[in-house]
Tab-separated table of C-alpha atoms in Angstrom:
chain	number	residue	atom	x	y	z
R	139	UNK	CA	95.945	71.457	115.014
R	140	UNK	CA	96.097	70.879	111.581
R	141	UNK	CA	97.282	67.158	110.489
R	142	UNK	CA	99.651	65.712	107.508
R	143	UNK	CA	97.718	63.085	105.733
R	144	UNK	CA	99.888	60.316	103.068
R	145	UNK	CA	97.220	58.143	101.500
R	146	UNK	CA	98.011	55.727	98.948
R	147	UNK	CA	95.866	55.765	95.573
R	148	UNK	CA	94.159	52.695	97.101
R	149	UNK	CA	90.556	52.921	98.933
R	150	UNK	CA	91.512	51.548	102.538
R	151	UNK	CA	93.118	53.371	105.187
R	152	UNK	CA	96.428	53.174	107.964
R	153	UNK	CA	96.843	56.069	110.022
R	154	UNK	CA	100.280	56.595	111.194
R	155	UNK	CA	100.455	59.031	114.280
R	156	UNK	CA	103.371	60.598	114.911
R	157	UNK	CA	103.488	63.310	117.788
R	158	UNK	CA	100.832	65.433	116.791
R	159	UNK	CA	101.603	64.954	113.104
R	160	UNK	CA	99.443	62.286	111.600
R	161	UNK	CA	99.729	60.213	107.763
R	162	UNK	CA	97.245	58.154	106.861
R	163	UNK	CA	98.342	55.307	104.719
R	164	UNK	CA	95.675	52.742	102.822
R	165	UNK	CA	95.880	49.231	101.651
R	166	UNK	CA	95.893	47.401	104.750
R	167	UNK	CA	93.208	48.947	107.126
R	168	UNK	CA	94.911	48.786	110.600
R	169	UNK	CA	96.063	51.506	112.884
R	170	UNK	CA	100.540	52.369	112.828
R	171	UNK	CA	101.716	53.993	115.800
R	172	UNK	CA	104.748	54.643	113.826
R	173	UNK	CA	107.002	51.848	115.004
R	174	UNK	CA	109.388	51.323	112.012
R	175	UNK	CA	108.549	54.283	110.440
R	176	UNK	CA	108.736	57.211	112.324
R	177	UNK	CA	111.096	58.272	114.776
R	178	UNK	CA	111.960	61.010	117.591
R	179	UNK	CA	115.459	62.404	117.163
R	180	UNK	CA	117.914	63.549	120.151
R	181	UNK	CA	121.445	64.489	120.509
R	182	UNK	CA	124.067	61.419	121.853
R	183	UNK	CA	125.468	62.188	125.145
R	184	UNK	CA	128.075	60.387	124.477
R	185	UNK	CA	129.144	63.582	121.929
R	186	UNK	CA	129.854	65.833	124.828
R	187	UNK	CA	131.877	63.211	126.613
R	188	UNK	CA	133.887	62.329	123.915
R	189	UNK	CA	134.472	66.060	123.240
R	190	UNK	CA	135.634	66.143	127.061
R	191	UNK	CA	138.313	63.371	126.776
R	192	UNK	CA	141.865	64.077	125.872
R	193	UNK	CA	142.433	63.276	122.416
R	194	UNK	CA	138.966	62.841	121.337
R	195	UNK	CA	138.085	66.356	120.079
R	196	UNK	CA	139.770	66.085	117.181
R	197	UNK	CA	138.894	62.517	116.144
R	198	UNK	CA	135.119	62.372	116.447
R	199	UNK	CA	133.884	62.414	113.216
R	200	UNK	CA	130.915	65.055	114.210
R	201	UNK	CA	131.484	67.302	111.331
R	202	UNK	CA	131.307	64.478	108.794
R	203	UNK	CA	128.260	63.218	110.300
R	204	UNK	CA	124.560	63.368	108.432
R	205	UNK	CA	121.739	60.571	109.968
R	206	UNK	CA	122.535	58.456	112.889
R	207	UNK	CA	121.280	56.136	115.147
R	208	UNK	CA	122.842	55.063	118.341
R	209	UNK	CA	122.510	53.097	121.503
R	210	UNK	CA	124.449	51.838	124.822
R	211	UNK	CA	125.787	48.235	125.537
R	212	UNK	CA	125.024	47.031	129.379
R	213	UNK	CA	128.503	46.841	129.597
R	214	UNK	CA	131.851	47.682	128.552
R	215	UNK	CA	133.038	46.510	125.480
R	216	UNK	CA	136.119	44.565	124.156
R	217	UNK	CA	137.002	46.436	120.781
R	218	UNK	CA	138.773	42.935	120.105
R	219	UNK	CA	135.222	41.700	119.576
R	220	UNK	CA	133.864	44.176	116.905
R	221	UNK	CA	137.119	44.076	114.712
R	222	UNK	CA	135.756	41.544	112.425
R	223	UNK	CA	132.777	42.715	111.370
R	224	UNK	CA	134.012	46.231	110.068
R	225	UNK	CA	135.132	45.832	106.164
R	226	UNK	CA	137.149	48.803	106.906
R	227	UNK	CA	138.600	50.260	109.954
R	228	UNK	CA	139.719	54.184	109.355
R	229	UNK	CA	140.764	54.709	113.366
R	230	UNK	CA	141.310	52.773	115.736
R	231	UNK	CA	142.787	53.655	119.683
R	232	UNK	CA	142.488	52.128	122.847
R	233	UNK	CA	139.278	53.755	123.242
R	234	UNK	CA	137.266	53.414	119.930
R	235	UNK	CA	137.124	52.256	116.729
R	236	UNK	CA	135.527	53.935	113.672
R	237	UNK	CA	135.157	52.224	110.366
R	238	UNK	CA	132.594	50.843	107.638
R	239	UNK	CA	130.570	47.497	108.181
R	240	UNK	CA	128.650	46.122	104.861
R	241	UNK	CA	125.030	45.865	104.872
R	242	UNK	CA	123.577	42.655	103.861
R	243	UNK	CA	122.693	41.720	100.712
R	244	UNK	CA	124.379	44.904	99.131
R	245	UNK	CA	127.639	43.951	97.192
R	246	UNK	CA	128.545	47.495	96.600
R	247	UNK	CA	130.588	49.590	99.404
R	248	UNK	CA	128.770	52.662	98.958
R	249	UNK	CA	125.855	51.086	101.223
R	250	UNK	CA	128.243	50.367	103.897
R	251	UNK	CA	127.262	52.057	107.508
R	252	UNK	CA	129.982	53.926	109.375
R	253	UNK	CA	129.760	52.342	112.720
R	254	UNK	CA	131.695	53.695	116.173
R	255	UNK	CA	132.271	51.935	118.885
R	256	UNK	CA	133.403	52.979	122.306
R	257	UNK	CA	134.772	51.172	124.548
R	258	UNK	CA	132.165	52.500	127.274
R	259	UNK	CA	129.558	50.759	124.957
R	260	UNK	CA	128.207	53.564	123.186
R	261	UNK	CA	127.478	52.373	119.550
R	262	UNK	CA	126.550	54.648	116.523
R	263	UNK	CA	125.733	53.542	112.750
R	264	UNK	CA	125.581	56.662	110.606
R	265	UNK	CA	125.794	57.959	107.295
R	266	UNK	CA	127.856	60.936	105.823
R	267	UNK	CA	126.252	64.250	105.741
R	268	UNK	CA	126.470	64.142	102.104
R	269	UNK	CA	123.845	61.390	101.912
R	270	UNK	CA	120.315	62.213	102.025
R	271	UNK	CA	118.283	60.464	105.705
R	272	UNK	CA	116.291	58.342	103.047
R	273	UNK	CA	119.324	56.290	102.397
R	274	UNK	CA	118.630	54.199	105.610
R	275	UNK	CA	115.708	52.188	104.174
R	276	UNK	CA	116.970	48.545	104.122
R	277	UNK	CA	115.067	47.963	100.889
R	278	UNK	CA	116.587	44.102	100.726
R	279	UNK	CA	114.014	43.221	103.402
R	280	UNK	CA	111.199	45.634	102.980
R	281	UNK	CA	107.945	43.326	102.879
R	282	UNK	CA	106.159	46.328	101.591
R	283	UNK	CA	104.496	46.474	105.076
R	284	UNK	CA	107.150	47.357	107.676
R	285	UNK	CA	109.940	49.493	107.252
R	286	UNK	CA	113.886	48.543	108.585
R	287	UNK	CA	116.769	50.607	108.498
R	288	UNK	CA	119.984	49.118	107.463
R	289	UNK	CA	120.684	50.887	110.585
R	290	UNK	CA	119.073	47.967	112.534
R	291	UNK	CA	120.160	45.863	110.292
R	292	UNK	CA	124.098	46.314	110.683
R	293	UNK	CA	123.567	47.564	114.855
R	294	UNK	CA	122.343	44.442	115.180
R	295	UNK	CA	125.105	42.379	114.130
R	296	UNK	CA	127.561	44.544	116.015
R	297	UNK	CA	125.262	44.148	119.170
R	298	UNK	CA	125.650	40.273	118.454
R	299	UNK	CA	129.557	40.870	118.673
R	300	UNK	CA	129.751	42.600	121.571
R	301	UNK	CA	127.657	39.499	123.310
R	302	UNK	CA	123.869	41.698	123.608
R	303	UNK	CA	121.056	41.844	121.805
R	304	UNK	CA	119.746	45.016	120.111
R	305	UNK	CA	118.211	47.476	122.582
R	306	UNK	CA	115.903	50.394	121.630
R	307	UNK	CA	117.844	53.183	119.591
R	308	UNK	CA	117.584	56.355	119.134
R	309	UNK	CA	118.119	58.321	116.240
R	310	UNK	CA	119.372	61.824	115.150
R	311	UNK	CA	120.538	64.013	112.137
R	312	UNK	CA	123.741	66.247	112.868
R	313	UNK	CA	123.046	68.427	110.108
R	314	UNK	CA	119.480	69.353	111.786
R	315	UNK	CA	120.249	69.708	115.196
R	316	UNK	CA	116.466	71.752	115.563
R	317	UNK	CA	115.042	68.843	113.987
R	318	UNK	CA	112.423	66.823	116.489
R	319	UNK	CA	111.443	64.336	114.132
R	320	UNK	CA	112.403	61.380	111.116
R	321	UNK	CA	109.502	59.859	109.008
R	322	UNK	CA	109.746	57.208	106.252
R	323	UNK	CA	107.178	56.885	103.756
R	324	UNK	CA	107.499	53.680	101.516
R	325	UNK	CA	105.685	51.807	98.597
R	326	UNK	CA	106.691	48.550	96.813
R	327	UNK	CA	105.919	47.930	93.315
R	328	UNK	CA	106.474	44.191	92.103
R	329	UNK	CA	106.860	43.088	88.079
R	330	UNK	CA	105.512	45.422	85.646
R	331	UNK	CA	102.613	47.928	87.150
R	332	UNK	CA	102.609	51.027	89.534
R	333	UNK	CA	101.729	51.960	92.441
R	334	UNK	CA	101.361	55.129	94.559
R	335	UNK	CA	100.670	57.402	98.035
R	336	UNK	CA	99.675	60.691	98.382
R	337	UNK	CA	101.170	63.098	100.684
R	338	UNK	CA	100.660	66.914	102.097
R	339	UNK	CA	103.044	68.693	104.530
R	340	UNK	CA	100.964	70.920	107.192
R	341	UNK	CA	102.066	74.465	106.748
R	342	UNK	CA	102.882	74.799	110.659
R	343	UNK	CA	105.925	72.232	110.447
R	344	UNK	CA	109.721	73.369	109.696
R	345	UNK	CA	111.003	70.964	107.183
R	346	UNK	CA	114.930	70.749	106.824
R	347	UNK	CA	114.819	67.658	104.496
R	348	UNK	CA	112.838	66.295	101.379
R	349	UNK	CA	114.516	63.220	100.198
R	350	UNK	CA	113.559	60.180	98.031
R	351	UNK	CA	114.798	57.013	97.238
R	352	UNK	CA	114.148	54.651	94.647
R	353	UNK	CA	115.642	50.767	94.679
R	354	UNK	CA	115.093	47.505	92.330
R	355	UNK	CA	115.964	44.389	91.349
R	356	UNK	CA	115.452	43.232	88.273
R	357	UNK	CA	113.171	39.921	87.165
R	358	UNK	CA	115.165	37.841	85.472
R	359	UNK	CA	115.643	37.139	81.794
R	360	UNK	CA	113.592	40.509	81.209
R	361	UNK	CA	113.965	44.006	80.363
R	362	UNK	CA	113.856	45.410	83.351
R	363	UNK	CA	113.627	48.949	84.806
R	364	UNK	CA	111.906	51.554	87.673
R	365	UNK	CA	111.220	55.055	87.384
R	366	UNK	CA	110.152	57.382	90.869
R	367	UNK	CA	107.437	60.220	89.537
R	368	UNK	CA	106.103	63.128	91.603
R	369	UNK	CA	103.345	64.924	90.574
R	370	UNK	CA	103.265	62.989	87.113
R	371	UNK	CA	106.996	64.478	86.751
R	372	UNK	CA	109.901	61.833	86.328
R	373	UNK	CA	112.177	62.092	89.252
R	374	UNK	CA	114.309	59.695	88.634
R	375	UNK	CA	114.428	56.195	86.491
R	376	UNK	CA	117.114	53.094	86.467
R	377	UNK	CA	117.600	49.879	85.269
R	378	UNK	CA	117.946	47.536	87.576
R	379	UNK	CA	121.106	45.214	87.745
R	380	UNK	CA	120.654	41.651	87.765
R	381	UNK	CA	121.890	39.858	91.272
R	382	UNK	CA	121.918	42.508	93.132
R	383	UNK	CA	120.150	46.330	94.407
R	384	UNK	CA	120.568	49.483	92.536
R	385	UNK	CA	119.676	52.290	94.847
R	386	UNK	CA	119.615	56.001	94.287
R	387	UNK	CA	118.365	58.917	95.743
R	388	UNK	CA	117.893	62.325	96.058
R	389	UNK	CA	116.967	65.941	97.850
R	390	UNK	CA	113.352	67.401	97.031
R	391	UNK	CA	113.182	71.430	96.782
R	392	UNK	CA	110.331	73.309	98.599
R	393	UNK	CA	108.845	74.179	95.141
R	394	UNK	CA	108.870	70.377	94.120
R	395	UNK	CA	107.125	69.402	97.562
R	396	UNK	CA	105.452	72.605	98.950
R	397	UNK	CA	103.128	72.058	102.079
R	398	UNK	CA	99.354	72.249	102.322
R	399	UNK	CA	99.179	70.753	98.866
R	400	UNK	CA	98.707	66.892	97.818
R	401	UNK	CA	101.405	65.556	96.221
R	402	UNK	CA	101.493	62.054	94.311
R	403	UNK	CA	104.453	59.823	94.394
R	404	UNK	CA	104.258	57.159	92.210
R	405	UNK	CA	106.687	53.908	91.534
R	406	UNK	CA	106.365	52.305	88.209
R	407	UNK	CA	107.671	48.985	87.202
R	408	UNK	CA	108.476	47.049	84.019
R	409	UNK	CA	109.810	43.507	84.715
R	410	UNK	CA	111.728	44.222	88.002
R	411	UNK	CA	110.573	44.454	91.910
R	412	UNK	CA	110.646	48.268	92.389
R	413	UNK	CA	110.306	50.272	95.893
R	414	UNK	CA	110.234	54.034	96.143
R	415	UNK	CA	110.510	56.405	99.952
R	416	UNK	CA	110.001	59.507	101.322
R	417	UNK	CA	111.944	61.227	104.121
R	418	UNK	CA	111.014	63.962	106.253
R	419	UNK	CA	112.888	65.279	108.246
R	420	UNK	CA	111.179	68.218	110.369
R	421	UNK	CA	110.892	70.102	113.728
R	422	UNK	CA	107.529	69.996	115.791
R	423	UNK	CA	107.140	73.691	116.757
């Protein structure tokens, strides 16, 4: 079967393995099973349950819904608990609340994960179906190594309130409900230079998203700026904000990022700390 290979401009190797799709990643020689990066997407159960309980059809967001990731509390949950770390509640019954809770180290709302909580203990962070799946990258913390979402980053805080720890979540895209599979590609850029990975999409895959990001934060006292290229073609460039993250991003067309074809992504930097990501979101046939 014919393999996806993402190899940065650098000699050395990392092979991610994902299903039967494999990306090969250099600059740190080891072997990624794809913890952190990629991730196998199914449907909530807790959907069909809520769509089953008097009053609930109507108030589940699922329409509004884009990129999600969920999980299940050992036990019930006392909504009383989870009030205070939502910076907005929109609903709020007996049964569930649904509302926004900030992501750390982000001072602008428009970062903020929708979070719902039922009183069962399912728990869901998601996006809107307006935003692209790339959005999730947590790019406050990215080491340039490991990827987190600001999924995990906010789930875990509302996993603290309940009284639990984290458990393994699951994630899944209610735009895409074909879709088998997430990955995130990302580089980091520090200062002034540029950096970059190749990528090329095996022909045999459906691919329902292409979606980029680019984030930075600026080095102070200095002109300071990113820019996101593809194929030497300027996707998108910023300045970056003293203080605090500017993050963007964006679809990618078929023609932009066709498969069977390497592609170069490239993050260039002058005087700011710049990171740049991919997102695929695809079905394994």
């Amino acid at each position: 079967m014919k393999s996806s290979v993402v190899r940065r401009a650098t000699v050395v190797m990392l092979l991610i393995v994902v299903l039967i799709l494999a990306f090969t990643l250099s600059n740190d020689m080891k072997q990624h099973s794809g913890n952190g990066n990629s991730f196998a997407l199914a449907s909530p159960p807790f959907v069909d349950v809520a769509y089953a309980e008097s009053g609930s059809v109507t108030d589940f967001p699922e329409d509004e819904i884009g990129i999600a990731a969920y999980f299940q509390a050992p036990a019930p949950v006392d909504l009383n608990n989870v009030v205070p770390v939502y910076r907005t509640i929109e609903v709020q019954t007996s049964d569930y609340i649904i509302g926004s809770v900030p992501v750390p180290n982000y001072a602008s709302e428009s970062e903020d994960v929708h979070v719902y909580v039922h009183v069962d203990g399912w728990v869901m962070g998601y996006y809107l179906a307006a935003d692209p799946a790339v959005k999730i990258i947590d790019w406050s913390v990215y080491n340039g190594a490991t990827i987190v979402t600001k999924f995990d980053t906010v789930l875990t805080t509302v996993a603290a309130a309940i009284g639990t720890t984290l458990p393994a979540t699951t994630y899944y895209d209610f735009r895409y409900p074909n879709a088998t599979d997430l990955l995130l590609v990302a580089e980091a850029q520090y200062n002034t230079g540029a950096d970059s990975f190749e990528v090329n999409l095996p022909s045999n895959f459906v691919y329902y998203e292409r979606s980029w990001s680019l984030s930075c934060r600026d080095v102070p006292f200095n002109a300071n700026q990113a820019e996101y290229y593809l194929n030497s073609t300027e996707i998108y460039s910023t300045i970056c904000p003293g203080g605090d993250w500017t993050n963007e991003q964006g679809l990618l067309t078929n023609i932009q990022l066709p498969p069977d074809v390497f592609h170069t992504i490239e993050i260039m930097t002058n005087s700011a700390d710049g990171f740049g990501g991919l997102a695929l979101v695809y079905l394994v046939p």
